[in-house]
């Protein structure tokens, strides 16, 4: 479930033409980054979770998107689901096991541009000590100077999915879905 977060950031490196005209290194803005996951509960609803502590860097080259770089770190302890007893359970050994695995990471490997605003990023997600490839569909929302602080900023939305069992998280499958959907919204500055 929490492994979803890092993927969206990789998308930043994908989209060349709509981005700044020079290669640049960006830092993820944790105050404007939201990493959410949705997982089906007994077929009745989709439980939504959020990771609120995400950091990382993006090396973005708009002229050569394939040369971009992405490194993301998500603190699993920052998991929130709007219900404290469930949060405590999800942080335990049967789920995210935050005591043993305090970090979830995503390292971008392949950046593919589809058009001026969209692309795809595939990278290595490490969750619960297991590393597997994950692919995200990415949209470049905007690139430019943020008026509030005059920082050169890029903003992305990313969507994807994964099977939690691939990372060893098998608790209550099939009652709680194996498939986890990811929603990532982020801004990064330089």
Short mmCIF file of C-alpha atoms in Angstrom, two decimals, residues 2 16-18 42 45 57 62 70 96 115 125 139 145 153 155 171 180:
data_model
loop_
_atom_site.label_atom_id
_atom_site.label_comp_id
_atom_site.label_asym_id
_atom_site.label_seq_id
_atom_site.Cartn_x
_atom_site.Cartn_y
_atom_site.Cartn_z
CA UNK A 2 2.57 2.63 0.98
CA UNK A 16 10.50 17.04 -21.76
CA UNK A 17 8.95 19.63 -24.04
CA UNK A 18 6.68 21.39 -21.55
CA UNK A 42 -14.56 -6.53 1.09
CA UNK A 45 -15.57 0.47 -0.38
CA UNK A 57 15.36 14.71 -5.65
CA UNK A 62 13.83 18.38 -20.76
CA UNK A 70 14.69 10.27 -9.58
CA UNK A 96 3.97 -2.01 6.67
CA UNK A 115 3.65 13.94 -25.60
CA UNK A 125 10.16 0.37 -5.53
CA UNK A 139 1.12 14.27 -16.27
CA UNK A 145 8.10 30.35 -11.27
CA UNK A 153 8.86 24.84 -9.76
CA UNK A 155 4.25 20.07 -10.69
CA UNK A 171 -2.63 -10.08 5.02
CA UNK A 180 -3.46 -1.14 -4.67
#
